[in-house]
Coordinates of C-alpha atoms and ligand atoms in Angstrom, one line a residue:
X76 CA 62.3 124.9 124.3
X77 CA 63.1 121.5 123.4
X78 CA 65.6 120.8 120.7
X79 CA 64.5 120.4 117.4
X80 CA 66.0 116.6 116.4
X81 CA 68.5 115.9 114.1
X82 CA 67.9 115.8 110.1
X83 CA 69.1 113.1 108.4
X84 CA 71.6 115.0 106.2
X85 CA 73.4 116.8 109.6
X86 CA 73.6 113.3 111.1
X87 CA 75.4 112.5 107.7
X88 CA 77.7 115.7 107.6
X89 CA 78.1 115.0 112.0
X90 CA 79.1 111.1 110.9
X91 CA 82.2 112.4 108.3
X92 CA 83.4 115.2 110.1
X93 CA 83.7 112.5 113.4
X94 CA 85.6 110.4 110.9
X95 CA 88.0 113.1 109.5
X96 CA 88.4 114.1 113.1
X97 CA 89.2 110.6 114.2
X98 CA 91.7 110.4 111.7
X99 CA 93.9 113.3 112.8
X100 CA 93.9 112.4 116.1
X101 CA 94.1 108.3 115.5
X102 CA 95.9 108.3 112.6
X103 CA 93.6 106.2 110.5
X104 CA 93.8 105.9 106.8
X105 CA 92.9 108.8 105.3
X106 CA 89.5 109.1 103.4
X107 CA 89.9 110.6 99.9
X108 CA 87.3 113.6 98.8
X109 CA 85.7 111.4 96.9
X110 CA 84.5 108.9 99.7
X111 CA 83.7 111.3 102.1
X112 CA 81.0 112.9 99.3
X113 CA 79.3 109.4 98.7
X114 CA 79.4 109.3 102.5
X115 CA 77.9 112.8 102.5
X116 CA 75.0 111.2 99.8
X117 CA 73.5 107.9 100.9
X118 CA 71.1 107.9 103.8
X119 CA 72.7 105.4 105.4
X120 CA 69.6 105.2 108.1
X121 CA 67.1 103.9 105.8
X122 CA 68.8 100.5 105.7
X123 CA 69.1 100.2 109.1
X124 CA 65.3 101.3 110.2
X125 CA 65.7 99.3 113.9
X126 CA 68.2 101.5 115.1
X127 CA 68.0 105.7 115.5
X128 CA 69.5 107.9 113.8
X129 CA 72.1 108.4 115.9
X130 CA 73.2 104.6 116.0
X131 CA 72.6 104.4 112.2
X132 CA 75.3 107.8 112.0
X133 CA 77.6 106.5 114.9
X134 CA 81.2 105.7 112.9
X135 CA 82.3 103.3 114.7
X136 CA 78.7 100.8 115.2
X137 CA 78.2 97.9 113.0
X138 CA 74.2 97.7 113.5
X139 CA 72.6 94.2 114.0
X140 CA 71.1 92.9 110.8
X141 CA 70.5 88.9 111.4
X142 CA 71.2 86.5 114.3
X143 CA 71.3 82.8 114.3
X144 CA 69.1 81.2 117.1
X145 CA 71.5 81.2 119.6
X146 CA 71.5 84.6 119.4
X147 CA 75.2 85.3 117.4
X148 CA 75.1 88.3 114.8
X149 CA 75.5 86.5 111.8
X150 CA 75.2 90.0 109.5
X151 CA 75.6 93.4 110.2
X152 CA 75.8 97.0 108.3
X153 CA 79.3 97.4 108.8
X154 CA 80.8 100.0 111.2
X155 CA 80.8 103.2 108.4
X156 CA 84.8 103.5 109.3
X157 CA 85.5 100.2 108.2
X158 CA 83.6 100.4 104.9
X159 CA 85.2 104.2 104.2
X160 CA 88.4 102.7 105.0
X161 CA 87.8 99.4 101.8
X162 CA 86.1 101.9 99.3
X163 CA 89.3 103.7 99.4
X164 CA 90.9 100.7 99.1
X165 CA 89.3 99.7 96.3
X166 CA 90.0 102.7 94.6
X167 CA 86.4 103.0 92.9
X168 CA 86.3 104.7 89.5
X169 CA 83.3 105.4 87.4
X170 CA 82.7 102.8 85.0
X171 CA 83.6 99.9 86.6
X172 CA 81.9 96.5 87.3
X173 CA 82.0 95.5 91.2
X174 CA 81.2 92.5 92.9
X175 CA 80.1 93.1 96.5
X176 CA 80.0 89.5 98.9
X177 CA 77.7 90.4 101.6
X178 CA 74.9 92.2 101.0
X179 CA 73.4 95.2 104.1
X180 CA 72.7 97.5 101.3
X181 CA 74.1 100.3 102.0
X182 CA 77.7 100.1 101.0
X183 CA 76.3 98.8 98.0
X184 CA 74.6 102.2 98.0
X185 CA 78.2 103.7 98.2
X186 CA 79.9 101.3 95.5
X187 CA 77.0 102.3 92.9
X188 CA 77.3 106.3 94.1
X189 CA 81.2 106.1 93.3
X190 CA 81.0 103.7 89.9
X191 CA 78.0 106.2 88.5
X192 CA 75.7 105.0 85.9
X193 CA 78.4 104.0 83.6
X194 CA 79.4 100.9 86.5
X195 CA 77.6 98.2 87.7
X196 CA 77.4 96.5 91.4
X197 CA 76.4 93.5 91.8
X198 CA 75.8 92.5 95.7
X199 CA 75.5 88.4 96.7
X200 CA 74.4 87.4 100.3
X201 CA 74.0 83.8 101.3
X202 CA 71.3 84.8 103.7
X203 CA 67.6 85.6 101.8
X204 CA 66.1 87.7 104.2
X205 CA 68.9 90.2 104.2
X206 CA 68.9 89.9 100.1
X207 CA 65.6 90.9 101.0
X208 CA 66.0 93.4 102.5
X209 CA 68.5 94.9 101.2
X210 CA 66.2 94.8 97.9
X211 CA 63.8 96.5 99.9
X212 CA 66.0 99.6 101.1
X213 CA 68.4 99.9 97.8
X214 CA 64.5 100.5 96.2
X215 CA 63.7 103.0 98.6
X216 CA 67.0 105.1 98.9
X217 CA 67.2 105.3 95.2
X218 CA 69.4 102.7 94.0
X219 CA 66.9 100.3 91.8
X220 CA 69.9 99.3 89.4
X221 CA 72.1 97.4 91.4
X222 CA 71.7 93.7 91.2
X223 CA 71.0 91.8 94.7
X224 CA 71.6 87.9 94.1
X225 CA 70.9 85.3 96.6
X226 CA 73.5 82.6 96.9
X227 CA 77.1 81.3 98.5
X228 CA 79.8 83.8 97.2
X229 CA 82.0 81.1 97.4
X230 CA 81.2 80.7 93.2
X231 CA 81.0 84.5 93.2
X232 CA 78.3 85.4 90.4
X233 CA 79.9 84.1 87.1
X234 CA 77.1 85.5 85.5
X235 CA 77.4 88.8 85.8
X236 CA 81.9 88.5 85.4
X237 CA 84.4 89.8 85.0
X238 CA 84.5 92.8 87.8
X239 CA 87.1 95.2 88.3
X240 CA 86.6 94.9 91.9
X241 CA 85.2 92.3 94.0
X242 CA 85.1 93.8 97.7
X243 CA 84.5 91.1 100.3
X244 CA 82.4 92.2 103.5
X245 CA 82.6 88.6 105.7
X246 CA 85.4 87.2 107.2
X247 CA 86.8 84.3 104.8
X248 CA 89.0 81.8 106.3
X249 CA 90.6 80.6 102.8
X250 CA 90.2 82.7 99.4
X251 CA 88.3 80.6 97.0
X252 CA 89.6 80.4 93.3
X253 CA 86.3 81.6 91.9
X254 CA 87.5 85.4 93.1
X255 CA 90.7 85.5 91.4
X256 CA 89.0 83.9 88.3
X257 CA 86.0 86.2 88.1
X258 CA 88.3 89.6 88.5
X259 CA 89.6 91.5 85.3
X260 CA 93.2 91.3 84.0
X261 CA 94.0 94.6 86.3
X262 CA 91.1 93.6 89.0
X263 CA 91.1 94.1 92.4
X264 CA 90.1 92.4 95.4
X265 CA 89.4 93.9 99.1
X266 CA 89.2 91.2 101.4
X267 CA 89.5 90.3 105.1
X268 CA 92.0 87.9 105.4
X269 CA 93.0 85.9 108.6
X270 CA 97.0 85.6 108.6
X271 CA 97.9 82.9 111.5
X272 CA 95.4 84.0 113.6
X273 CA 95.8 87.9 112.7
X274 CA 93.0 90.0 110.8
X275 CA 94.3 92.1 107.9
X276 CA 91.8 94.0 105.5
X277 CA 94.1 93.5 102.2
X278 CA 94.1 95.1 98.9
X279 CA 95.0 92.6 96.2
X280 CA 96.4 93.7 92.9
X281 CA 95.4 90.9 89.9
X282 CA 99.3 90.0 88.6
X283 CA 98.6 87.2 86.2
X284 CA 97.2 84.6 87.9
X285 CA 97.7 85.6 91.5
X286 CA 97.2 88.7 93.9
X287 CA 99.6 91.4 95.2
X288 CA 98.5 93.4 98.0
X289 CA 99.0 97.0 98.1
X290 CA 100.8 99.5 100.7
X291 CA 98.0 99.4 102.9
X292 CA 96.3 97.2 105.0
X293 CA 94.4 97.3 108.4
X294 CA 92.9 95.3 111.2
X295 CA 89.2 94.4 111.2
X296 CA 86.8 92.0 112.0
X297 CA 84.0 90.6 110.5
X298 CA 81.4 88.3 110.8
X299 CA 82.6 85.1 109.7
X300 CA 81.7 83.1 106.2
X301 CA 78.7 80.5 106.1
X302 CA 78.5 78.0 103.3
X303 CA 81.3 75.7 101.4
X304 CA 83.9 77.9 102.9
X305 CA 83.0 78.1 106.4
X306 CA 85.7 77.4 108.5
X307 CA 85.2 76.8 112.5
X308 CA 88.3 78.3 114.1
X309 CA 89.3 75.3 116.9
X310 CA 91.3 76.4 119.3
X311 CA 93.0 74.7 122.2
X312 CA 91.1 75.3 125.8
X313 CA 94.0 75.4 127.7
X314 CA 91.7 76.6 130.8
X315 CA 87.9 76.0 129.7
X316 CA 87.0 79.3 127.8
X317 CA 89.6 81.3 130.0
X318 CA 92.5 80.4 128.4
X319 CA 92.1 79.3 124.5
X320 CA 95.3 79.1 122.0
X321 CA 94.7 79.5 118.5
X322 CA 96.7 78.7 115.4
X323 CA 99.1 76.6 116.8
X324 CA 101.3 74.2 114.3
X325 CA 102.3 72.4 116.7
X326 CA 100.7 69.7 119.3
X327 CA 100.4 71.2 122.7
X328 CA 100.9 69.4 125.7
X329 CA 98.0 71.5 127.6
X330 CA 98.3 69.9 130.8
X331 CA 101.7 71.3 131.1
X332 CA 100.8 74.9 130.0
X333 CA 98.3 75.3 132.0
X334 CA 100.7 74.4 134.8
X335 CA 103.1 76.9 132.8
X336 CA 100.8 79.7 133.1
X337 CA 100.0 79.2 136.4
X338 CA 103.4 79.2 137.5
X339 CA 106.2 81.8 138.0
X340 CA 106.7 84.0 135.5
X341 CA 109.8 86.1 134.4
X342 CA 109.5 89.4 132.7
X343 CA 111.8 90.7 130.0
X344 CA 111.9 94.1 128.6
X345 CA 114.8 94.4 126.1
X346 CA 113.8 98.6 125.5
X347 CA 112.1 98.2 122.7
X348 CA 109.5 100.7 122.3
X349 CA 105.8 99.8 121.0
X350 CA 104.4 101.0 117.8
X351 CA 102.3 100.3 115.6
X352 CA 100.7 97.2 117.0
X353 CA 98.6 95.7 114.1
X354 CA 101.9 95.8 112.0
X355 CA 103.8 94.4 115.1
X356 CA 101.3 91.5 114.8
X357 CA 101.7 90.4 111.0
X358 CA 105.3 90.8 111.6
X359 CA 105.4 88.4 114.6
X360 CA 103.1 85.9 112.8
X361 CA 105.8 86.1 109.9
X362 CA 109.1 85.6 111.8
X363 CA 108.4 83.4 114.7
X364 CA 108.6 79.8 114.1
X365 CA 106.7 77.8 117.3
X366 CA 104.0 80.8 117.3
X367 CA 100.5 80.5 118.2
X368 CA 97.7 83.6 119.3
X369 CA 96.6 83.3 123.6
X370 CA 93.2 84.4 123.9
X371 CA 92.2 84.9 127.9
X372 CA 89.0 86.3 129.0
X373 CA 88.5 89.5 130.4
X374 CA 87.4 88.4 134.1
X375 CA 91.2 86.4 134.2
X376 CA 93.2 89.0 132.6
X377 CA 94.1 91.1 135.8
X378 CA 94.2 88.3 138.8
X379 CA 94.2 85.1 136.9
X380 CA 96.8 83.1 136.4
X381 CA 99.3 84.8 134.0
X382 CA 98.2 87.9 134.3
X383 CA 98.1 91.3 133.8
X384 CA 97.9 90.2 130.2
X385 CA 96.5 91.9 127.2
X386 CA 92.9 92.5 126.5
X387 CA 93.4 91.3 122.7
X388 CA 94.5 88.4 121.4
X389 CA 98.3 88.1 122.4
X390 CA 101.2 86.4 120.0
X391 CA 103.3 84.1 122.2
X392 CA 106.0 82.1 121.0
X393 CA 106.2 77.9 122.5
X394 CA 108.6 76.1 123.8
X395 CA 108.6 72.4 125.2
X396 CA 106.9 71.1 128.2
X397 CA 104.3 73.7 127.9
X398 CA 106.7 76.8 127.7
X399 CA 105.3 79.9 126.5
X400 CA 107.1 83.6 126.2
X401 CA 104.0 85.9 126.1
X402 CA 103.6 89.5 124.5
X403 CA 103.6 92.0 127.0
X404 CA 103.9 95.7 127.5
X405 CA 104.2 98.4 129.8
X406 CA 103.9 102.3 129.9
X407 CA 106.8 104.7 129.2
X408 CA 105.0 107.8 130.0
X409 CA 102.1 109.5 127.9
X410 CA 100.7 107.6 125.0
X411 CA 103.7 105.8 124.8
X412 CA 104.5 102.0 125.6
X413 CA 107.5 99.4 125.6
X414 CA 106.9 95.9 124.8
X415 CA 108.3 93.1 126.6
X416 CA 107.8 89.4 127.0
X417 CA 106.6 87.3 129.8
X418 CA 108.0 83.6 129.9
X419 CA 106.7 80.7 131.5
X420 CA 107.5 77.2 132.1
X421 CA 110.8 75.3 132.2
X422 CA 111.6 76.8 129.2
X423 CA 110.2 80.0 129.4
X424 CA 113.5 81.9 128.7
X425 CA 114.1 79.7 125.6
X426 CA 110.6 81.3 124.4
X427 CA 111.7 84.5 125.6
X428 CA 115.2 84.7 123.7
X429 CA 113.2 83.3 120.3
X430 CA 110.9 86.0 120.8
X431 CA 113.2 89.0 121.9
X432 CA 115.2 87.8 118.7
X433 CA 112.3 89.0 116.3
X434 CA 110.8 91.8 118.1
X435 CA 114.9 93.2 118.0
X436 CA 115.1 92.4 114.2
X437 CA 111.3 94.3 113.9
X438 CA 112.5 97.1 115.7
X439 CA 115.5 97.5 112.9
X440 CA 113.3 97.1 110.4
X441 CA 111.0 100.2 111.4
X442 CA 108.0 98.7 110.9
X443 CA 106.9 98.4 107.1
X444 CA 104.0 96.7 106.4
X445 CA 104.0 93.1 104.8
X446 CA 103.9 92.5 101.4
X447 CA 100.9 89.9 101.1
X448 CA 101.2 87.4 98.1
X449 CA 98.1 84.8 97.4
X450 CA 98.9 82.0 94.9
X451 CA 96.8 79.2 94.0
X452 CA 97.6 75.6 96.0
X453 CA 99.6 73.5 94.5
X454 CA 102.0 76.5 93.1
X455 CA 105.9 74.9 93.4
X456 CA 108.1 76.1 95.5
X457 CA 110.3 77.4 93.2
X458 CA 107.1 79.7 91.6
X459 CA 107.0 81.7 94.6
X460 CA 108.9 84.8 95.6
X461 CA 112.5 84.3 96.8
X462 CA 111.8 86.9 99.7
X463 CA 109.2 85.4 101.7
X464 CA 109.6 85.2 104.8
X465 CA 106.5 82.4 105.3
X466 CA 104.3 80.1 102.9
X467 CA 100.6 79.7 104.8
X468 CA 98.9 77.2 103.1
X469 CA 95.2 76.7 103.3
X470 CA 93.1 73.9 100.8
X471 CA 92.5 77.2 98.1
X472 CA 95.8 79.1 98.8
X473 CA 99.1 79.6 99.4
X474 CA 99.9 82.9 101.0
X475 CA 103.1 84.4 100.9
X476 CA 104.3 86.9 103.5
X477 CA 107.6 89.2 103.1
X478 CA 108.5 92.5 104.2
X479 CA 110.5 94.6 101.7
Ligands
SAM122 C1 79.0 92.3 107.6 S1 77.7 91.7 106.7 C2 77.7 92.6 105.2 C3 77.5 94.1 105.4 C4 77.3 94.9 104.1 N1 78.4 94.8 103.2 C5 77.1 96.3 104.4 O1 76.4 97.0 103.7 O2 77.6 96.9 105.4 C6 78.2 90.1 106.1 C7 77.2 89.3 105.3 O3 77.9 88.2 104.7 C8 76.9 87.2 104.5 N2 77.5 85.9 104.2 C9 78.1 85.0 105.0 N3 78.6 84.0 104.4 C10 78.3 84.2 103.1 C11 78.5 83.4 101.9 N4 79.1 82.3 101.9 N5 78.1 84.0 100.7 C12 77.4 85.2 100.7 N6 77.2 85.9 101.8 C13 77.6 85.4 102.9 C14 76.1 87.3 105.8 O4 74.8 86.7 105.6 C15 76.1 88.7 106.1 O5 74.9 89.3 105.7

């Protein structure tokens, strides 16, 4: 007999209990009660008609929305972990008044489910034919009261101000003022942010006029921002698109690294055992002072040059005449791993001691996540808090990052 297919609502109940499994075994932020009913609730299929039910259910698929003509997703229904993961976040309580930036529909769907008919959602996407359709599918699943506006989110929508939350769903390079001003007294704002080259998903507590983030954050990645705040990422081809350094402070003598890379290579592992990576990250971006990220492509990772390196995006600490000391790591047995550091050049080692130096002072610290800080430019010195550890600036924003 063939198998009768799937209903919609086992899909939905399949789709949380994968999630609930995923975090017992992963450890992945937990999903409250009350997320995992709205989750329950909202066919999340009907806004994604293109794709079946079971990519439209899979919990870790962002689905295809818009592309720009050379074929780059520039919007997609975010992977359903990743919006679980911000609603609980945002802490959603009925009543309240919530901006969305970046508009699929659906987790709109989920904002209006938790707020109830007491809150208001308001969802802005640059990009009118996903307003449109998003429009389209709120009508249909049910959700005719929240507002869809077509515009650059970089304003926000004054109109409809001031929100209790204002949960951002596209990679932002910079956080522009109009967020802060548009949130409550007590808002919140949930936001991608991109920390010297690493992606955190912050919540940001309102403290007068700046933000505080909150215990928790995570690694995500979005599609990035179009409009006044777009922000093309540069980074250095150090080898065509093999080899690319990002978010270096510094001039780079590429030439030279390059050479570096190509060269001998010494490996250190001081015994320091490897957890939590995405904290490990943050905290490296904080501490080390000639930092930059190495990005090498996949087909170069295992015989190229300086390899085996990472699949991700590595932190690597500089040194002159094209020095580097790379993030490595090995296996220690089952499931567990030690990090070590790979130098390179004439003054690889130099690299290597700078880097060993924080990765021994993160190892003492246990690994507590950063407290994230985000002041308005132009904020003295002497304004921000005595414990940072680093001031990013950007043209919006100075960012402050300590670890308590
Ligand atoms: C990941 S998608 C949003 C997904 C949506 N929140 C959902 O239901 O899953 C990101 C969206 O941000 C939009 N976007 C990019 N830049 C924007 C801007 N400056 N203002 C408003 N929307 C923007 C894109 O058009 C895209 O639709």
């Amino acid at each position: 007999m063939p198998a009768t297919p799937m209903s919609p609502a086992q899909a939905r109940q399949n789709m949380v209990d994968t999630l609930l499994q995923l975090q017992k075994e992963w450890g992945m932020p937990e999903i409250s009660e009350r997320v995992a009913a709205v989750l329950r609730t909202v066919p999340r299929h009907v806004f994604v008609p293109e794709v079946s039910l079971e990519q439209a259910y899979a919990t870790d698929y962002a689905p295809p929305i818009r592309r720009a003509e050379d074929g780059l997703v520039t919007s997609s229904m975010s992977a359903v972990r990743v919006q679980a993961m911000m609603l609980d976040q945002a802490g959603l309580e009925p009543g309240m008044r919530v901006l969305e930036i970046g508009s699929g529909g659906y987790n709109a769907a989920l904002i209006a489910e938790l707020v109830g008919s007491a809150g208001e959602v308001t969802t802005i996407d640059i990009d009118a034919e996903v307003t449109d359709r998003a429009r389209r599918y709120l009508d249909e699943a049910g959700y005719p009261d929240v507002r869809v506006v077509t515009g650059d989110a970089e304003y926000g929508v004054a109109e409809f101000a001031p929100y209790d939350r204002v949960i951002v769903t596209v990679r932002a390079w910079d956080l522009p003022p109009a967020w802060l001003a548009q949130l409550t007294e007590t808002g919140r704002l949930v936001t991608p942010m991109r920390l010297r080259g690493v992606n955190r998903t912050v919540g940001l507590d309102r403290v007068e006029g700046h933000l505080v983030s909150r215990p928790d954050h995570h690694l995500t990645v979005f599609v990035p921002m179009q409009g006044a705040g777009a922000h093309e990422e540069r980074g250095i081809a150090v080898q065509g698109e093999e080899i690319v350094l990002y978010s270096a402070e510094e001039p780079v003598d590429v030439d030279a690294l390059r050479k570096a890379l190509h060269g001998p290579r010494k490996e250190f592992w001081p015994g320091i055992e490897f957890t939590r990576p995405d904290r490990l990250h943050l905290w490296i971006a904080g501490h080390a002072d000639r930092y930059a990220m190495l990005h090498v492509a996949e087909d170069v990772l295992e015989h190229g040059p300086a390899g085996p390196l990472a699949r991700q995006p590595v932190p690597v600490v500089l040194a002159d005449e094209g020095s580097v000391a790379v993030r490595a790591k090995r296996a220690l047995g089952e499931d567990r791993f030690e990090i070590g550091v790979f130098a390179f050049g004439p003054h690889g080692e130099r690299a290597a001691q700078d880097y060993i130096d924080v990765l021994r002072a993160w190892d003492q610290h246990e690994g507590s996540m950063a407290r994230i800080e985000v002041w308005p430019s132009g904020t003295p010195e002497a304004d921000l808090p005595t414990d940072r550890v680093r001031v990013l600036d950007k043209p919006h924003t100075r960012t402050v990052l300590a670890w308590p």
